[in-house]
Coordinates of C-alpha atoms and ligand atoms in Angstrom, one line a residue:
M182 CA -97.2 167.4 -124.8
A183 CA -97.9 165.7 -128.2
A184 CA -95.0 165.5 -130.5
V185 CA -95.0 167.9 -133.4
P186 CA -95.8 166.1 -136.7
I187 CA -93.1 165.9 -139.2
A188 CA -93.4 166.6 -143.0
V189 CA -90.7 165.7 -145.5
I190 CA -90.7 167.8 -148.6
T191 CA -88.5 166.8 -151.6
G192 CA -87.3 169.4 -154.1
A193 CA -87.7 172.0 -151.4
S194 CA -85.0 174.3 -152.7
S195 CA -87.3 176.5 -154.9
G196 CA -90.7 176.9 -156.4
I197 CA -93.6 174.8 -155.2
G198 CA -91.4 172.8 -152.9
A199 CA -90.1 175.8 -151.0
A200 CA -93.6 177.4 -150.8
T201 CA -95.0 174.1 -149.5
A202 CA -92.3 174.0 -146.9
R203 CA -93.1 177.5 -145.7
Q204 CA -96.9 176.8 -145.6
L205 CA -96.7 173.4 -143.9
A206 CA -94.3 174.9 -141.3
A207 CA -96.8 177.7 -140.6
A208 CA -99.6 175.0 -140.3
G209 CA -97.7 173.4 -137.4
Y210 CA -95.5 170.8 -139.0
R211 CA -91.8 170.4 -138.4
V212 CA -90.6 170.4 -141.9
V213 CA -87.6 168.5 -143.3
L214 CA -86.4 170.1 -146.5
T215 CA -84.6 168.0 -149.0
A216 CA -83.0 168.9 -152.3
R217 CA -79.7 168.6 -154.0
R218 CA -78.8 172.2 -153.4
K219 CA -77.6 172.4 -149.8
D220 CA -77.2 176.2 -149.6
R221 CA -80.7 176.9 -150.7
I222 CA -82.4 174.5 -148.3
E223 CA -80.2 175.6 -145.4
A224 CA -81.1 179.2 -146.1
L225 CA -84.8 178.3 -146.3
A226 CA -84.6 176.2 -143.1
A227 CA -83.0 179.2 -141.3
E228 CA -85.7 181.5 -142.6
I229 CA -88.5 179.2 -141.4
N230 CA -86.8 178.8 -138.0
E231 CA -86.4 182.6 -137.7
A232 CA -90.1 182.9 -138.3
G233 CA -90.7 180.9 -135.2
H234 CA -91.5 177.5 -136.9
Q235 CA -89.4 174.4 -137.1
A236 CA -87.3 173.3 -140.1
T237 CA -84.2 171.2 -140.8
A238 CA -82.4 170.7 -144.1
Y239 CA -81.0 167.5 -145.5
T240 CA -79.2 167.3 -148.8
L241 CA -80.6 164.6 -151.0
D242 CA -80.8 163.4 -154.6
V243 CA -84.0 161.4 -154.8
T244 CA -82.6 159.3 -157.6
D245 CA -79.9 158.0 -155.4
R246 CA -81.6 155.0 -153.7
H247 CA -78.7 154.4 -151.3
A248 CA -78.8 158.0 -150.1
V249 CA -82.6 157.9 -149.8
D250 CA -82.5 154.7 -147.7
E251 CA -80.0 156.3 -145.4
F252 CA -82.1 159.4 -145.1
A253 CA -85.1 157.3 -144.2
T254 CA -83.4 155.6 -141.2
A255 CA -83.8 159.0 -139.4
F256 CA -87.6 158.5 -139.2
R257 CA -89.3 155.9 -137.0
T258 CA -92.5 157.7 -137.6
L259 CA -93.6 160.3 -140.2
A260 CA -96.8 162.2 -140.7
V261 CA -96.5 163.7 -144.2
L262 CA -94.3 163.1 -147.3
V263 CA -94.6 165.6 -150.2
N264 CA -93.0 164.2 -153.3
N265 CA -92.4 167.4 -155.2
A266 CA -88.9 166.8 -156.8
G267 CA -89.1 166.5 -160.5
G268 CA -89.4 168.7 -163.6
A269 CA -89.3 168.9 -167.4
L270 CA -86.5 168.8 -169.9
G271 CA -87.2 169.9 -173.4
A272 CA -90.4 170.4 -175.4
D273 CA -89.4 168.4 -178.5
P274 CA -91.8 166.4 -180.5
V275 CA -91.7 162.6 -180.1
A276 CA -90.1 162.3 -183.5
T277 CA -86.9 164.2 -182.4
G278 CA -86.9 164.2 -178.6
D279 CA -83.7 163.1 -176.9
P280 CA -84.0 159.7 -175.3
A281 CA -81.5 160.9 -172.6
D282 CA -84.0 163.6 -171.6
W283 CA -86.8 161.1 -171.5
R284 CA -84.7 158.8 -169.3
Q285 CA -83.7 161.6 -167.0
M286 CA -87.3 162.8 -166.6
Y287 CA -88.5 159.3 -165.8
E288 CA -85.7 158.9 -163.3
T289 CA -86.4 162.2 -161.4
N290 CA -90.2 162.3 -161.6
V291 CA -91.1 158.6 -161.3
I292 CA -88.2 156.7 -159.8
G293 CA -87.4 159.6 -157.4
T294 CA -91.0 159.5 -156.1
L295 CA -90.8 155.7 -156.0
N296 CA -87.5 155.7 -154.0
V297 CA -88.6 158.2 -151.4
T298 CA -92.1 156.7 -151.0
Q299 CA -90.9 153.2 -150.7
A300 CA -88.2 154.2 -148.1
L301 CA -90.6 156.3 -146.0
L302 CA -93.8 154.2 -146.2
P303 CA -92.9 152.1 -143.1
A304 CA -92.6 155.4 -141.0
L305 CA -95.8 156.8 -142.5
T306 CA -97.6 153.6 -141.6
E307 CA -96.1 153.6 -138.1
S308 CA -97.5 157.1 -137.5
G309 CA -101.0 155.6 -137.6
D310 CA -102.0 158.5 -139.7
G311 CA -99.7 159.1 -142.7
T312 CA -100.2 161.2 -145.8
V313 CA -98.3 160.8 -149.1
V314 CA -98.6 163.7 -151.5
I315 CA -97.6 163.2 -155.1
L316 CA -97.2 166.3 -157.0
S317 CA -97.9 165.3 -160.6
S318 CA -99.2 167.7 -163.2
T319 CA -102.0 168.2 -165.6
A320 CA -99.4 166.7 -168.0
G321 CA -100.0 163.5 -166.2
L322 CA -103.7 163.4 -167.1
A323 CA -103.7 164.5 -170.8
T324 CA -101.1 165.0 -173.4
Y325 CA -100.1 168.0 -175.5
E326 CA -97.9 168.5 -178.6
G327 CA -94.3 168.9 -177.5
G328 CA -95.1 167.5 -174.1
G329 CA -93.0 164.4 -175.0
G330 CA -91.0 162.8 -172.2
Y331 CA -92.5 165.1 -169.6
V332 CA -96.0 164.0 -170.3
A333 CA -94.9 160.4 -170.3
A334 CA -93.1 160.7 -167.0
K335 CA -96.0 162.6 -165.3
H336 CA -98.4 159.9 -166.5
G337 CA -96.1 157.4 -164.8
E338 CA -96.3 159.4 -161.6
H339 CA -100.1 159.6 -161.8
V340 CA -100.2 155.8 -162.3
L341 CA -97.9 155.3 -159.3
A342 CA -100.3 157.4 -157.2
E343 CA -103.4 155.5 -158.3
T344 CA -101.8 152.1 -157.9
L345 CA -100.3 152.9 -154.5
R346 CA -103.7 154.0 -153.2
L347 CA -105.3 150.7 -154.3
E348 CA -102.5 148.7 -152.8
I349 CA -102.4 150.3 -149.3
V350 CA -106.1 150.8 -148.7
G351 CA -106.8 149.5 -145.2
T352 CA -103.5 150.9 -143.9
P353 CA -103.5 154.3 -142.1
V354 CA -101.9 156.1 -145.0
R355 CA -103.7 158.2 -147.6
V356 CA -102.4 159.1 -151.0
I357 CA -103.1 162.6 -152.4
E358 CA -102.3 163.6 -155.9
V359 CA -102.1 167.3 -156.7
A360 CA -102.0 168.0 -160.4
P361 CA -101.2 171.6 -161.3
G362 CA -101.6 173.2 -164.7
M363 CA -99.7 176.4 -165.6
V364 CA -97.6 177.6 -162.7
K365 CA -95.1 180.4 -163.1
T366 CA -92.2 179.6 -160.9
E367 CA -88.6 180.9 -161.1
E368 CA -87.2 177.7 -162.5
F369 CA -89.6 175.3 -164.1
A370 CA -89.7 176.7 -167.7
T371 CA -86.1 177.9 -167.6
T372 CA -84.9 174.4 -166.7
R373 CA -87.2 172.9 -169.4
F374 CA -85.6 175.2 -172.0
R375 CA -82.1 174.8 -170.6
G376 CA -81.6 178.4 -169.5
D377 CA -83.2 180.0 -172.6
T378 CA -85.2 182.7 -170.8
E379 CA -86.8 183.9 -174.0
K380 CA -88.4 180.6 -174.7
A381 CA -89.3 180.2 -171.0
A382 CA -91.1 183.6 -171.0
K383 CA -93.2 182.6 -174.0
V384 CA -94.8 179.8 -171.9
Y385 CA -96.5 182.5 -169.8
A386 CA -96.8 185.3 -172.5
G387 CA -100.1 187.2 -172.3
V388 CA -101.4 184.9 -169.5
E389 CA -102.9 187.4 -167.1
A390 CA -102.4 185.4 -163.9
P391 CA -100.7 182.0 -164.1
L392 CA -100.7 180.1 -160.8
T393 CA -97.9 180.9 -158.4
A394 CA -96.0 178.4 -156.2
D395 CA -97.9 179.7 -153.3
D396 CA -101.2 178.9 -154.9
V397 CA -100.2 175.3 -155.3
A398 CA -98.7 175.1 -151.9
D399 CA -102.0 176.4 -150.6
T400 CA -103.9 173.5 -152.2
I401 CA -101.3 171.0 -150.9
T402 CA -101.6 172.4 -147.4
W403 CA -105.4 172.3 -147.6
A404 CA -105.5 168.7 -148.8
V405 CA -103.0 167.6 -146.1
T406 CA -104.8 169.3 -143.3
R407 CA -108.2 167.7 -144.0
P408 CA -109.3 165.2 -141.2
S409 CA -107.5 161.9 -141.7
H410 CA -110.5 160.0 -143.0
V411 CA -110.9 162.5 -145.9
N412 CA -108.7 161.6 -148.9
I413 CA -108.4 164.1 -151.6
D414 CA -107.5 161.5 -154.3
L415 CA -106.8 164.0 -157.0
L416 CA -106.8 167.7 -157.0
V417 CA -106.5 169.4 -160.4
V418 CA -105.6 173.1 -160.2
R419 CA -105.2 175.5 -163.1
P420 CA -105.3 179.3 -163.5
R421 CA -108.6 180.7 -164.6
A422 CA -107.0 181.6 -168.0
Q423 CA -106.3 177.9 -168.7
A424 CA -109.1 175.6 -169.8
S425 CA -107.0 172.6 -170.8
N426 CA -103.3 171.8 -171.3
A427 CA -103.4 173.5 -174.7
K428 CA -106.3 175.9 -174.4
V429 CA -104.9 179.0 -172.7
H430 CA -106.3 182.6 -172.9
R431 CA -103.6 185.0 -173.8
T432 CA -104.0 188.8 -174.1
T433 CA -101.1 189.2 -176.5
Ligands
8X3_587 C1 -96.5 171.8 -165.7 C2 -97.7 171.9 -166.6 O1 -98.4 172.4 -169.0 O2 -96.1 172.8 -168.5 O3 -96.5 170.6 -165.0 O4 -96.9 170.6 -168.7 S1 -97.2 171.9 -168.2

């Protein structure tokens, strides 16, 4: 019997990460959920196992290189890595943005992705058919006012994806970048505005149907489950009501 392929998902405690874990498990992967919040990933792993699929949880901070290296020793071979951990802090203009926010966003979005990808690349290569997914953002492809450090960090992640693809061509590993636009998840905007739910709600005000975490998980799962010679380099996904980062149709 062939071994069940393994998929590691970072930032699996909520939102797109959690939805991707559920969908990849349903697609036949044994999913390894990582995030800092142990309780959440353990509960999600239990839910996935109860549904008859396979999941384990591993508490991990992707910015802690030592911990990431230790985590990676568990994998001789790995089919899929989904670099989802990251997020935004603040929406201040460049003139007044806090350098500490910029640093933290670079650390989680870019260095976190770098850490986990570097640590697991040998196992992905060893599998003979590995897939690295980098969840960037439309903020990684074009800027917008108040995007600040988030836009800068997501551009960094986009460049990481493009460069890695160039460098490892010829190895049995593909690099897929998924760049979502407006996605309404339970935490993204609330975290960005440090718990200010009013400001967070304004992001989605009057937008008929922003993307959901499941919509993005669906695109990730589709891209990952294409035959191995097919590389979805970059998949941009937005709600119909959003034509560009700043051009959004609102009914109110
Ligand atoms: C999220 C998209 O528009 O909030 O990555 O930057 S946006």
